[in-house]
Amino acid sequence: MNILFLGAPGSGKGTQSKNIEKKFNIPQISTGDLLRAETASESKMGQELKNIMSSGKFVSDDIVLKLVSKKITSSDCKNGFILDGFPRNLSQASSLDGLLSDQNLSIEYVFLIDVPADLIIKRCVGRITCNTCGKIENEYFSDYREGDKCGEGVFVKRADDNEETVSNRLKVYAEQTEPIIQFYEDKGVLHRIIGGEDGPQRLTDEIISIIKK
Ligand code: AMP
């Protein structure tokens, strides 16, 4: 089963991907996480990626495609995968089609998480992530704060989750990512999931019920 999550930054793609990963035991492939892992290296490429990502712009299609292709063809993904944050433009969407058809695969479900714009900024600016288990919390909506412990780890803020970069990321989303909604609508695999202030579990339940139908 191959699943793809679409939605603006802060819409909850990461949280939903993790919940669906746990439920169906298929791995999440987050291009943002893969790229952040690359930025940890002192290499020239690591530093270049860091600069691009902290401005809210997209990393080049070639780099992202290479990372995704390596993951999709690995044995971890033999029972399927959950794409989170990829594709992000039409060219990536058509490259993904090519990559999948080479392997006789396709995307069965695309979930578009639709969250009102006023919530998105709070979701991003308040987001904190455990540096060990990846758990996501929000300073506006929970008692957790940056620096608090989470089991063995600590909650940290992403460098690109500040107001200026978030508004850039939203602009880039509207210009480059929104057109791929139609691309998947035309294939008949798109499901619109309306999010709001009522927490992630209701959305997860809705997604699971669509998959089980
Ligand atoms: P995310 O964690 O999905 O919000 O991604 C964080 C940042 O990583 C984005 O703002 C981009 O700079 C970069 N990025 C992640 N996925 C992609 C992608 N598919 N194409 C280009 N850049 C990406």
mmCIF file of C-alpha atoms and ligand atoms in Angstrom, residues 9-10 13 30-33 35-36 49 52-54 56-61 64 84-89 92 127 158 160 169, ligand 1:
data_model
loop_
_atom_site.group_PDB
_atom_site.id
_atom_site.type_symbol
_atom_site.label_atom_id
_atom_site.label_comp_id
_atom_site.label_asym_id
_atom_site.label_seq_id
_atom_site.Cartn_x
_atom_site.Cartn_y
_atom_site.Cartn_z
ATOM 1 C CA PRO A 9 3.517 23.372 5.963
ATOM 2 C CA GLY A 10 2.088 22.820 9.441
ATOM 3 C CA LYS A 13 1.303 15.692 7.381
ATOM 4 C CA SER A 30 9.777 12.451 4.891
ATOM 5 C CA THR A 31 11.963 14.386 2.467
ATOM 6 C CA GLY A 32 12.218 17.208 5.046
ATOM 7 C CA ASP A 33 13.641 14.755 7.616
ATOM 8 C CA LEU A 35 17.267 16.642 4.052
ATOM 9 C CA ARG A 36 17.647 17.784 7.670
ATOM 10 C CA LEU A 49 21.069 22.607 1.909
ATOM 11 C CA ILE A 52 18.200 26.846 1.098
ATOM 12 C CA MET A 53 15.991 25.307 3.767
ATOM 13 C CA SER A 54 16.375 28.178 6.208
ATOM 14 C CA GLY A 56 11.959 28.403 2.918
ATOM 15 C CA LYS A 57 12.851 27.708 -0.745
ATOM 16 C CA PHE A 58 12.829 24.275 -2.363
ATOM 17 C CA VAL A 59 15.900 22.096 -2.650
ATOM 18 C CA SER A 60 16.643 21.023 -6.244
ATOM 19 C CA ASP A 61 14.467 18.248 -7.683
ATOM 20 C CA VAL A 64 15.288 15.155 -3.499
ATOM 21 C CA ASP A 84 5.416 13.039 3.390
ATOM 22 C CA GLY A 85 6.588 16.288 1.772
ATOM 23 C CA PHE A 86 7.195 14.795 -1.671
ATOM 24 C CA PRO A 87 6.252 15.525 -4.433
ATOM 25 C CA ARG A 88 6.110 19.293 -3.969
ATOM 26 C CA ASN A 89 5.791 20.443 -7.581
ATOM 27 C CA GLN A 92 8.496 15.965 -8.942
ATOM 28 C CA ARG A 127 6.005 23.341 16.651
ATOM 29 C CA ARG A 158 13.215 23.688 13.627
ATOM 30 C CA ASP A 160 12.728 27.186 9.500
ATOM 31 C CA ARG A 169 7.050 28.490 2.723
HETATM 32 P P1 AMP B 1 9.294 19.860 5.565
HETATM 33 O O1 AMP B 1 9.962 19.186 6.731
HETATM 34 O O2 AMP B 1 8.537 18.883 4.709
HETATM 35 O O3 AMP B 1 8.474 21.052 5.968
HETATM 36 O O4 AMP B 1 10.478 20.417 4.617
HETATM 37 C C1 AMP B 1 11.391 21.384 5.092
HETATM 38 C C2 AMP B 1 12.161 22.000 3.934
HETATM 39 O O5 AMP B 1 12.902 20.978 3.242
HETATM 40 C C3 AMP B 1 11.319 22.668 2.847
HETATM 41 O O6 AMP B 1 10.937 23.990 3.190
HETATM 42 C C4 AMP B 1 12.281 22.607 1.660
HETATM 43 O O7 AMP B 1 13.299 23.581 1.778
HETATM 44 C C5 AMP B 1 12.935 21.238 1.844
HETATM 45 N N1 AMP B 1 12.156 20.165 1.164
HETATM 46 C C6 AMP B 1 11.471 19.143 1.749
HETATM 47 N N2 AMP B 1 10.887 18.360 0.835
HETATM 48 C C7 AMP B 1 11.193 18.896 -0.380
HETATM 49 C C8 AMP B 1 10.855 18.558 -1.729
HETATM 50 N N3 AMP B 1 10.075 17.518 -2.025
HETATM 51 N N4 AMP B 1 11.368 19.346 -2.708
HETATM 52 C C9 AMP B 1 12.161 20.408 -2.452
HETATM 53 N N5 AMP B 1 12.502 20.798 -1.203
HETATM 54 C C10 AMP B 1 12.021 20.050 -0.167
#
